[in-house]
Amino acid sequence: MRSFFRKLRWLIERRNKEDELREELQFHLDEESERFRDQGLSEEAARRAAQFDLGNTTLVREDTRAAWGWTFFEQLVQDTRYASRTIMSNKTFAGLAFLSLAVGIGGNTAIFSLWNGVLHSSLPVVREPDQLVMLTDPKASGMWNGMLVSRIDGDRWWLTFEEFQQLRDRAQSFSGVMASQSSLGSWQVRFDNGELEEARGRLVSGNFFEVLGVRPTLGRAFTEADDAENAPYAVISHNYWTRRFGARPDILGKTFTIDKGALTIIGVAPAGFIGETVGQQPDLWIPLRMQPHVMPGENWLHDTAPDKAMWLHVFARLKPDITLAQAGAEANAIFHAGLESFYGEMTDERKREALDQRLGIHAAQRGASSVRNGLSGPLGVLLASAGILLMIACANLANLMLARGTARRTEIALRLSLGASRIRVIRQLITETLVLSIAGGIGGLFTAYISHAALVGMIKESNRAFEMSFALEPLVLGFGFLVTLAATILFGVLPTWQVTNMDAGAALKEHCGTRAGTMARMRWRRVLVGLQLGLSLPLLVGAGLFARTVYNLQNVDLGFTTDGLLIVRTDTRSLGYDAARRDILFRELRSRLRQMPGVQAASFSHNGVLGGSRTIWETEVEGHIPTAADDGGSSVEIVGADYFSALGIPIMAGRGILESDHAGASKICVINEAFAKRYFDGRNPIGLRITANREYGGTTCEVVGIARNARMESLRGDVQPRYFLPAAQLETSPAPFLLIRAKNDIPSIQVIRQVIQQADPALPIVSMRSIDQQMAPWTAQERTTAQLALAFGVTALTLAAIGLYGVISYGVARRKGEIAIRMALGARRGSVIGMILRETLRVVIAGLVVGAGLSYAASRLVASQLFGVAPQDPFTLASSIALLIVIAFSAAFVPAHRASRLDPLTALRQE
Amino acid sequence: MGPKTPERVELLQGTLELLILRILRAGPMHGHAIAKYIQQTSQDLLQVETGSLYPALHRLEAKGWIEASWEISDKGKRARYYRLTRLGRKELAAEQSKWQAFSRAVELILNPADQEGQ
């Protein structure tokens, strides 16, 4: 250790020590020459003899320095300085290299970070997340008011408040059981009588923070005491605290309102804490029991049989030594006891069905996430594409390095022949490569930060609640490091090997005119370019496939007329409209709207068009024997009169729903073609009867018409069976969507607002959308993927074109003499161009063969994400290949054309 | 060839350092003096590459076996004097006995007859 410090001191004082060493050796020389002089030699001869005895002073100094053990380090510093100077001496090269590395590494790291955050990493900040389990379905989010909601395998999606309480109070397998609202709430909040603003948050049980093992940064978290009837408190996230309040320390005690409830901020959660759901960033948390206050008109805390309000995710912390299976068995026993007492009064058949429910138990280390499944495919594709792009960028860089190496061959040959060891030169070149890749890696981190935000923004288009911040976790950093390392090897090894693998003498001579031994390098550069072209092809094909998917989705036959349709969402529920008043309101609205110039028809419905919600009822059909496929009931839509003509859905048989189908008239319904096919299977449905929801008293109606299949729920897959009931003949249902059909142009939103408010000035208008706006979220994810795929494809092709251009230009420049001779001997311009393009063709064909293989292999990866186009679609493949060939030949044509313009005389004289 | 001179012996790897330590036991000395001392006391039989002397001195200094300081030589010039440290003294004893054991062993193998004869 002491010897290390001695050496370190030497290193620190090495300027001084260097002088001392020089002086010491000079002293030696002086003494020695004096000795020789004493022996009778002349002054000059004595000095030379002394020098001869000591040998090469510089070498002695170097060896002596080496005795202190810092040589390696010193050389490294030297090399790094030299490398930085060399790289910076060619600004274009430096810029290009840095940019391609930073973008390549950054893009990969950003996508990996997202992949890690969504699919892989544990819940941040939470204490020992591996002990957490979930008793509800981690993939599901939402609310269900009814009897059953479960997956096909029978596991319940969400639990009710009462079911949660039973588990919390009775289960012995857990050290704590907490509940949280499964969907992220979006609330209109108001601070200090200011403007309404949106805040996102969750209702959570009092022990939420305690079970997660999270202590607040400021103030206090909720406790079980906050599960009381009135606990008007909120804990805000660190993110919201900084973003909305500039991290004010006096935030505690601040009050705000949500709807009519007033709440007080009592704490700030620690930085990085996002709660129990991945991919979301709540602004605030509010105790569960506040639900009726922040959602007036709804009570999800108490249930009356047979309906249950199911909306809670339930998490528990497993006690040590308890297995998942033991805990699951206990939780299910408690759950069943609860079902037993809740459904005690019910008739046998339904009770058996109601009791046939289970709780799943899942490890919840990674938390809940409704986006995890949907994103895993696209993120995998993105990661693969970004990897390919990085490889292309590296091949390009390797090509640049090779070109530069060729230019530097004389320098290196000179150094080798002056006695530098090959290892030393290789070390120098490796240092250069490392300087580049370290700069690229650091640049990559910044690029990753920026592109992560851009990616999150793109995902937000299809999933508004999605939020994720860029976390520099060890895993992400490690990935970034590995990518940088891989890139370094990809672009650095070949050029270094190529440059130093030479005969110094030959290289020096070559500089003086002869040109032997460069064909090998030329070949390598062609291989690299061929590889680039090959790698670009799958990216181009991917871009084509995704672009067609988006086109197909946007142009899918919806089964109704989309032009001139306006979907207006109102909110009758908050005004407390009952069925009778609602019908009067809508009748008035309809007649007012129809009187508007330009409006052709108007109607209303319960779920609107492609709004993301649907209603499913248990359904019995006259003469149809239920099969397994009928389990879970059929889609139902509750509609106003003229619904079909307003939407432009053709009636295939019978009639639509009319004004005359009012409460007093006989009950009727209209079915769609899919319903007719499944339930009537060839029989004539007209006049037959359907009974909906027998358990709830039931509604029996007669089929009076068949409507054409129309897409109301989803753009993909088959249209599901559905039947339509007149709202006037039903007791409940708010039916908030007004459907307005314009003749030509959609009337202005202000005009429609006026008309609606003439009918009821207090009626809130939640949104007004055209069908395009309504469809946008359905294609957002595909559009995002297509945009990224297109960006990747274009970048890849550009890089490959630049690479090809560089190689062909270089080849032409080197063969000037040969071309000049050919032309002098009578070769035409066309044949010179043809000769160069033929050589290009070989590179392109080799690339295409590789690329076609890769595209075929990659097509399976994207198959599930495509719509209306086969993954091996020949048209897409052919047009991608055609595009690639056109671009490649355009890139090669420029230098070929230049070659054909050569003046043979000038060129030959230059040689 | 020229007049016959006694054949010069090249130093074995590592022995130079032992010699330096041994020489410095007599007292502080500068590099040039050490070089001369080796040549003279070995009757010019040992050829010490002057070029390898200084790296060896600095190696020993880095190990902490000797230390150096600038002093004024007999002729009134500034010179870098080396002296043995306590650690160096200990190392010298160890190295010396190691060397003696080694040379005795080599001697035994090279001249077994002499030994038997005695």
PDB file of N, CA and C in Angstrom, chain A residues 615-679:
ATOM      1  N   THR A 615     -72.859  -3.065 -23.792  1.00  0.00           N
ATOM      2  CA  THR A 615     -73.758  -3.642 -22.806  1.00  0.00           C
ATOM      3  C   THR A 615     -74.016  -5.084 -23.195  1.00  0.00           C
ATOM      4  N   ILE A 616     -73.875  -5.969 -22.216  1.00  0.00           N
ATOM      5  CA  ILE A 616     -74.116  -7.378 -22.508  1.00  0.00           C
ATOM      6  C   ILE A 616     -75.189  -7.891 -21.566  1.00  0.00           C
ATOM      7  N   TRP A 617     -76.208  -8.521 -22.139  1.00  0.00           N
ATOM      8  CA  TRP A 617     -77.285  -9.062 -21.321  1.00  0.00           C
ATOM      9  C   TRP A 617     -77.415 -10.565 -21.554  1.00  0.00           C
ATOM     10  N   GLU A 618     -77.835 -11.222 -20.477  1.00  0.00           N
ATOM     11  CA  GLU A 618     -78.222 -12.626 -20.617  1.00  0.00           C
ATOM     12  C   GLU A 618     -79.401 -12.663 -21.579  1.00  0.00           C
ATOM     13  N   THR A 619     -79.353 -13.589 -22.538  1.00  0.00           N
ATOM     14  CA  THR A 619     -80.363 -13.555 -23.591  1.00  0.00           C
ATOM     15  C   THR A 619     -80.894 -14.958 -23.890  1.00  0.00           C
ATOM     16  N   GLU A 620     -82.214 -15.081 -23.940  1.00  0.00           N
ATOM     17  CA  GLU A 620     -82.821 -16.343 -24.363  1.00  0.00           C
ATOM     18  C   GLU A 620     -83.557 -16.101 -25.663  1.00  0.00           C
ATOM     19  N   VAL A 621     -83.406 -17.034 -26.582  1.00  0.00           N
ATOM     20  CA  VAL A 621     -84.021 -16.847 -27.891  1.00  0.00           C
ATOM     21  C   VAL A 621     -85.001 -17.985 -28.150  1.00  0.00           C
ATOM     22  N   GLU A 622     -86.177 -17.633 -28.592  1.00  0.00           N
ATOM     23  CA  GLU A 622     -87.230 -18.614 -28.833  1.00  0.00           C
ATOM     24  C   GLU A 622     -86.741 -19.665 -29.824  1.00  0.00           C
ATOM     25  N   GLY A 623     -86.835 -20.905 -29.419  1.00  0.00           N
ATOM     26  CA  GLY A 623     -86.489 -21.997 -30.314  1.00  0.00           C
ATOM     27  C   GLY A 623     -85.001 -22.257 -30.453  1.00  0.00           C
ATOM     28  N   HIS A 624     -84.220 -21.610 -29.613  1.00  0.00           N
ATOM     29  CA  HIS A 624     -82.772 -21.812 -29.720  1.00  0.00           C
ATOM     30  C   HIS A 624     -82.280 -22.519 -28.466  1.00  0.00           C
ATOM     31  N   ILE A 625     -81.589 -23.626 -28.665  1.00  0.00           N
ATOM     32  CA  ILE A 625     -81.050 -24.341 -27.510  1.00  0.00           C
ATOM     33  C   ILE A 625     -79.684 -23.763 -27.176  1.00  0.00           C
ATOM     34  N   PRO A 626     -79.521 -23.237 -25.933  1.00  0.00           N
ATOM     35  CA  PRO A 626     -78.255 -22.572 -25.587  1.00  0.00           C
ATOM     36  C   PRO A 626     -77.054 -23.495 -25.768  1.00  0.00           C
ATOM     37  N   THR A 627     -75.986 -22.946 -26.290  1.00  0.00           N
ATOM     38  CA  THR A 627     -74.736 -23.694 -26.412  1.00  0.00           C
ATOM     39  C   THR A 627     -73.667 -22.957 -25.615  1.00  0.00           C
ATOM     40  N   ALA A 628     -72.489 -23.565 -25.568  1.00  0.00           N
ATOM     41  CA  ALA A 628     -71.396 -22.951 -24.796  1.00  0.00           C
ATOM     42  C   ALA A 628     -71.054 -21.572 -25.354  1.00  0.00           C
ATOM     43  N   ALA A 629     -71.233 -21.392 -26.677  1.00  0.00           N
ATOM     44  CA  ALA A 629     -70.879 -20.121 -27.309  1.00  0.00           C
ATOM     45  C   ALA A 629     -71.772 -18.982 -26.820  1.00  0.00           C
ATOM     46  N   ASP A 630     -72.959 -19.326 -26.290  1.00  0.00           N
ATOM     47  CA  ASP A 630     -73.893 -18.275 -25.854  1.00  0.00           C
ATOM     48  C   ASP A 630     -73.594 -17.797 -24.444  1.00  0.00           C
ATOM     49  N   ASP A 631     -72.690 -18.493 -23.743  1.00  0.00           N
ATOM     50  CA  ASP A 631     -72.368 -18.103 -22.369  1.00  0.00           C
ATOM     51  C   ASP A 631     -71.921 -16.657 -22.322  1.00  0.00           C
ATOM     52  N   GLY A 632     -72.403 -15.952 -21.324  1.00  0.00           N
ATOM     53  CA  GLY A 632     -71.985 -14.566 -21.204  1.00  0.00           C
ATOM     54  C   GLY A 632     -72.920 -13.625 -21.926  1.00  0.00           C
ATOM     55  N   GLY A 633     -73.962 -14.170 -22.607  1.00  0.00           N
ATOM     56  CA  GLY A 633     -74.991 -13.312 -23.160  1.00  0.00           C
ATOM     57  C   GLY A 633     -74.618 -12.684 -24.481  1.00  0.00           C
ATOM     58  N   SER A 634     -75.456 -11.736 -24.910  1.00  0.00           N
ATOM     59  CA  SER A 634     -75.273 -11.099 -26.200  1.00  0.00           C
ATOM     60  C   SER A 634     -75.189  -9.586 -26.004  1.00  0.00           C
ATOM     61  N   SER A 635     -74.524  -8.940 -26.950  1.00  0.00           N
ATOM     62  CA  SER A 635     -74.477  -7.484 -26.969  1.00  0.00           C
ATOM     63  C   SER A 635     -75.875  -6.915 -27.186  1.00  0.00           C
ATOM     64  N   VAL A 636     -76.173  -5.826 -26.486  1.00  0.00           N
ATOM     65  CA  VAL A 636     -77.457  -5.163 -26.640  1.00  0.00           C
ATOM     66  C   VAL A 636     -77.182  -3.684 -26.845  1.00  0.00           C
ATOM     67  N   GLU A 637     -77.968  -3.038 -27.671  1.00  0.00           N
ATOM     68  CA  GLU A 637     -77.850  -1.595 -27.754  1.00  0.00           C
ATOM     69  C   GLU A 637     -79.242  -1.002 -27.559  1.00  0.00           C
ATOM     70  N   ILE A 638     -79.309  -0.008 -26.703  1.00  0.00           N
ATOM     71  CA  ILE A 638     -80.586   0.636 -26.422  1.00  0.00           C
ATOM     72  C   ILE A 638     -80.612   1.934 -27.217  1.00  0.00           C
ATOM     73  N   VAL A 639     -81.604   2.052 -28.098  1.00  0.00           N
ATOM     74  CA  VAL A 639     -81.536   3.120 -29.096  1.00  0.00           C
ATOM     75  C   VAL A 639     -82.834   3.908 -29.171  1.00  0.00           C
ATOM     76  N   GLY A 640     -82.719   5.083 -29.760  1.00  0.00           N
ATOM     77  CA  GLY A 640     -83.890   5.902 -29.990  1.00  0.00           C
ATOM     78  C   GLY A 640     -84.516   5.569 -31.349  1.00  0.00           C
ATOM     79  N   ALA A 641     -85.646   6.207 -31.628  1.00  0.00           N
ATOM     80  CA  ALA A 641     -86.294   6.001 -32.920  1.00  0.00           C
ATOM     81  C   ALA A 641     -85.385   6.524 -34.030  1.00  0.00           C
ATOM     82  N   ASP A 642     -85.537   5.981 -35.212  1.00  0.00           N
ATOM     83  CA  ASP A 642     -84.753   6.402 -36.385  1.00  0.00           C
ATOM     84  C   ASP A 642     -83.266   6.100 -36.255  1.00  0.00           C
ATOM     85  N   TYR A 643     -82.909   5.230 -35.278  1.00  0.00           N
ATOM     86  CA  TYR A 643     -81.487   4.931 -35.045  1.00  0.00           C
ATOM     87  C   TYR A 643     -80.812   4.465 -36.336  1.00  0.00           C
ATOM     88  N   PHE A 644     -81.485   3.532 -37.044  1.00  0.00           N
ATOM     89  CA  PHE A 644     -80.846   2.932 -38.222  1.00  0.00           C
ATOM     90  C   PHE A 644     -80.725   3.921 -39.375  1.00  0.00           C
ATOM     91  N   SER A 645     -81.735   4.756 -39.541  1.00  0.00           N
ATOM     92  CA  SER A 645     -81.626   5.711 -40.644  1.00  0.00           C
ATOM     93  C   SER A 645     -80.630   6.807 -40.301  1.00  0.00           C
ATOM     94  N   ALA A 646     -80.534   7.180 -38.995  1.00  0.00           N
ATOM     95  CA  ALA A 646     -79.558   8.204 -38.613  1.00  0.00           C
ATOM     96  C   ALA A 646     -78.142   7.703 -38.865  1.00  0.00           C
ATOM     97  N   LEU A 647     -77.885   6.443 -38.559  1.00  0.00           N
ATOM     98  CA  LEU A 647     -76.546   5.914 -38.764  1.00  0.00           C
ATOM     99  C   LEU A 647     -76.312   5.450 -40.194  1.00  0.00           C
ATOM    100  N   GLY A 648     -77.414   5.222 -40.922  1.00  0.00           N
ATOM    101  CA  GLY A 648     -77.251   4.718 -42.288  1.00  0.00           C
ATOM    102  C   GLY A 648     -76.986   3.231 -42.318  1.00  0.00           C
ATOM    103  N   ILE A 649     -77.541   2.492 -41.364  1.00  0.00           N
ATOM    104  CA  ILE A 649     -77.421   1.032 -41.396  1.00  0.00           C
ATOM    105  C   ILE A 649     -78.624   0.484 -42.151  1.00  0.00           C
ATOM    106  N   PRO A 650     -78.379  -0.214 -43.261  1.00  0.00           N
ATOM    107  CA  PRO A 650     -79.511  -0.727 -44.041  1.00  0.00           C
ATOM    108  C   PRO A 650     -80.267  -1.816 -43.274  1.00  0.00           C
ATOM    109  N   ILE A 651     -81.584  -1.801 -43.404  1.00  0.00           N
ATOM    110  CA  ILE A 651     -82.420  -2.863 -42.839  1.00  0.00           C
ATOM    111  C   ILE A 651     -82.573  -3.937 -43.919  1.00  0.00           C
ATOM    112  N   MET A 652     -82.138  -5.152 -43.593  1.00  0.00           N
ATOM    113  CA  MET A 652     -82.130  -6.217 -44.588  1.00  0.00           C
ATOM    114  C   MET A 652     -83.489  -6.896 -44.712  1.00  0.00           C
ATOM    115  N   ALA A 653     -84.233  -6.923 -43.592  1.00  0.00           N
ATOM    116  CA  ALA A 653     -85.569  -7.528 -43.609  1.00  0.00           C
ATOM    117  C   ALA A 653     -86.397  -6.880 -42.528  1.00  0.00           C
ATOM    118  N   GLY A 654     -87.694  -6.835 -42.712  1.00  0.00           N
ATOM    119  CA  GLY A 654     -88.583  -6.253 -41.708  1.00  0.00           C
ATOM    120  C   GLY A 654     -88.434  -4.748 -41.653  1.00  0.00           C
ATOM    121  N   ARG A 655     -88.438  -4.186 -40.417  1.00  0.00           N
ATOM    122  CA  ARG A 655     -88.389  -2.735 -40.288  1.00  0.00           C
ATOM    123  C   ARG A 655     -87.424  -2.319 -39.183  1.00  0.00           C
ATOM    124  N   GLY A 656     -87.138  -1.002 -39.092  1.00  0.00           N
ATOM    125  CA  GLY A 656     -86.279  -0.467 -38.042  1.00  0.00           C
ATOM    126  C   GLY A 656     -87.100  -0.088 -36.816  1.00  0.00           C
ATOM    127  N   ILE A 657     -86.518   0.752 -35.965  1.00  0.00           N
ATOM    128  CA  ILE A 657     -87.226   1.179 -34.758  1.00  0.00           C
ATOM    129  C   ILE A 657     -87.836   2.551 -35.006  1.00  0.00           C
ATOM    130  N   LEU A 658     -89.129   2.665 -34.695  1.00  0.00           N
ATOM    131  CA  LEU A 658     -89.872   3.872 -35.060  1.00  0.00           C
ATOM    132  C   LEU A 658     -90.326   4.631 -33.827  1.00  0.00           C
ATOM    133  N   GLU A 659     -90.787   5.854 -34.081  1.00  0.00           N
ATOM    134  CA  GLU A 659     -91.326   6.692 -33.017  1.00  0.00           C
ATOM    135  C   GLU A 659     -92.501   5.993 -32.327  1.00  0.00           C
ATOM    136  N   SER A 660     -93.207   5.172 -33.125  1.00  0.00           N
ATOM    137  CA  SER A 660     -94.408   4.526 -32.581  1.00  0.00           C
ATOM    138  C   SER A 660     -94.096   3.376 -31.630  1.00  0.00           C
ATOM    139  N   ASP A 661     -92.824   2.990 -31.542  1.00  0.00           N
ATOM    140  CA  ASP A 661     -92.473   1.922 -30.587  1.00  0.00           C
ATOM    141  C   ASP A 661     -92.265   2.534 -29.207  1.00  0.00           C
ATOM    142  N   HIS A 662     -93.359   3.092 -28.645  1.00  0.00           N
ATOM    143  CA  HIS A 662     -93.226   3.765 -27.352  1.00  0.00           C
ATOM    144  C   HIS A 662     -93.604   2.814 -26.232  1.00  0.00           C
ATOM    145  N   ALA A 663     -93.564   3.347 -25.009  1.00  0.00           N
ATOM    146  CA  ALA A 663     -93.748   2.504 -23.823  1.00  0.00           C
ATOM    147  C   ALA A 663     -95.039   1.714 -23.875  1.00  0.00           C
ATOM    148  N   GLY A 664     -96.071   2.328 -24.438  1.00  0.00           N
ATOM    149  CA  GLY A 664     -97.357   1.658 -24.428  1.00  0.00           C
ATOM    150  C   GLY A 664     -97.499   0.583 -25.506  1.00  0.00           C
ATOM    151  N   ALA A 665     -96.724   0.667 -26.543  1.00  0.00           N
ATOM    152  CA  ALA A 665     -96.866  -0.271 -27.657  1.00  0.00           C
ATOM    153  C   ALA A 665     -96.262  -1.625 -27.300  1.00  0.00           C
ATOM    154  N   SER A 666     -96.521  -2.626 -28.144  1.00  0.00           N
ATOM    155  CA  SER A 666     -95.980  -3.957 -27.855  1.00  0.00           C
ATOM    156  C   SER A 666     -94.467  -3.931 -28.049  1.00  0.00           C
ATOM    157  N   LYS A 667     -93.779  -4.716 -27.185  1.00  0.00           N
ATOM    158  CA  LYS A 667     -92.313  -4.626 -27.155  1.00  0.00           C
ATOM    159  C   LYS A 667     -91.689  -5.309 -28.367  1.00  0.00           C
ATOM    160  N   ILE A 668     -90.750  -4.603 -28.970  1.00  0.00           N
ATOM    161  CA  ILE A 668     -90.115  -5.137 -30.179  1.00  0.00           C
ATOM    162  C   ILE A 668     -88.590  -4.997 -30.077  1.00  0.00           C
ATOM    163  N   CYS A 669     -87.896  -5.647 -30.984  1.00  0.00           N
ATOM    164  CA  CYS A 669     -86.448  -5.437 -31.113  1.00  0.00           C
ATOM    165  C   CYS A 669     -86.039  -5.690 -32.548  1.00  0.00           C
ATOM    166  N   VAL A 670     -84.831  -5.188 -32.886  1.00  0.00           N
ATOM    167  CA  VAL A 670     -84.247  -5.451 -34.201  1.00  0.00           C
ATOM    168  C   VAL A 670     -82.928  -6.187 -33.944  1.00  0.00           C
ATOM    169  N   ILE A 671     -82.614  -7.177 -34.758  1.00  0.00           N
ATOM    170  CA  ILE A 671     -81.359  -7.917 -34.558  1.00  0.00           C
ATOM    171  C   ILE A 671     -80.408  -7.645 -35.723  1.00  0.00           C
ATOM    172  N   ASN A 672     -79.142  -7.908 -35.516  1.00  0.00           N
ATOM    173  CA  ASN A 672     -78.225  -7.773 -36.658  1.00  0.00           C
ATOM    174  C   ASN A 672     -78.027  -9.137 -37.323  1.00  0.00           C
ATOM    175  N   GLU A 673     -77.329  -9.136 -38.443  1.00  0.00           N
ATOM    176  CA  GLU A 673     -77.176 -10.376 -39.218  1.00  0.00           C
ATOM    177  C   GLU A 673     -76.441 -11.449 -38.419  1.00  0.00           C
ATOM    178  N   ALA A 674     -75.420 -11.002 -37.649  1.00  0.00           N
ATOM    179  CA  ALA A 674     -74.644 -11.973 -36.877  1.00  0.00           C
ATOM    180  C   ALA A 674     -75.535 -12.659 -35.847  1.00  0.00           C
ATOM    181  N   PHE A 675     -76.481 -11.876 -35.255  1.00  0.00           N
ATOM    182  CA  PHE A 675     -77.402 -12.441 -34.282  1.00  0.00           C
ATOM    183  C   PHE A 675     -78.310 -13.457 -34.960  1.00  0.00           C
ATOM    184  N   ALA A 676     -78.819 -13.081 -36.127  1.00  0.00           N
ATOM    185  CA  ALA A 676     -79.706 -13.989 -36.875  1.00  0.00           C
ATOM    186  C   ALA A 676     -78.991 -15.288 -37.188  1.00  0.00           C
ATOM    187  N   LYS A 677     -77.719 -15.175 -37.540  1.00  0.00           N
ATOM    188  CA  LYS A 677     -76.961 -16.360 -37.919  1.00  0.00           C
ATOM    189  C   LYS A 677     -76.742 -17.273 -36.714  1.00  0.00           C
ATOM    190  N   ARG A 678     -76.310 -16.681 -35.593  1.00  0.00           N
ATOM    191  CA  ARG A 678     -75.996 -17.511 -34.434  1.00  0.00           C
ATOM    192  C   ARG A 678     -77.251 -18.120 -33.809  1.00  0.00           C
ATOM    193  N   TYR A 679     -78.307 -17.288 -33.600  1.00  0.00           N
ATOM    194  CA  TYR A 679     -79.432 -17.756 -32.797  1.00  0.00           C
ATOM    195  C   TYR A 679     -80.584 -18.319 -33.617  1.00  0.00           C
TER     196      TYR A 679
END
